[in-house]
Amino acid sequence: MKVIERVAKSKSINALIKTYEEQRKEQRKRYKNKQNQDEYGYSET
């Protein structure tokens, strides 16, 4: 979630929303592909 914090500091709401949605999509993909390793997928950010 460090990326989201960085974007939030720049006060760019649109960029924040876009980044958040992209991360959610990636996390869902990782969760489906590697359900055993979802913890590692989340901690990567």
XYZ file of C-alpha atoms in Angstrom:
45
model
C 0.000 0.000 0.000
C 3.037 2.294 -0.015
C 2.269 3.272 -3.603
C -1.201 4.505 -2.612
C 0.264 6.511 0.286
C 2.747 8.137 -2.087
C 0.010 9.067 -4.554
C -2.188 10.363 -1.736
C 0.607 12.682 -0.618
C 0.709 14.168 -4.123
C -3.011 15.004 -3.633
C -3.955 13.628 -7.054
C -7.359 12.051 -6.442
C -7.725 10.663 -9.960
C -4.293 9.046 -9.813
C -5.101 7.650 -6.379
C -8.325 6.043 -7.604
C -6.664 4.667 -10.725
C -3.754 3.221 -8.754
C -6.128 1.685 -6.207
C -8.253 0.035 -8.899
C -5.177 -1.304 -10.715
C -3.786 -2.764 -7.492
C -7.128 -4.413 -6.694
C -7.203 -6.027 -10.146
C -3.638 -7.296 -9.722
C -4.329 -8.602 -6.231
C -7.438 -10.451 -7.458
C -5.389 -12.013 -10.279
C -2.659 -13.055 -7.859
C -5.235 -14.449 -5.447
C -6.863 -16.554 -8.162
C -3.564 -17.756 -9.634
C -1.769 -18.419 -6.338
C -4.345 -18.850 -3.595
C -1.702 -20.361 -1.318
C 0.538 -17.316 -1.698
C -1.991 -14.475 -1.466
C -0.178 -13.191 1.649
C 3.001 -12.684 -0.349
C 1.067 -10.968 -3.133
C -0.316 -8.402 -0.706
C 2.952 -7.826 1.136
C 4.801 -7.176 -2.148
C 3.391 -3.632 -2.368
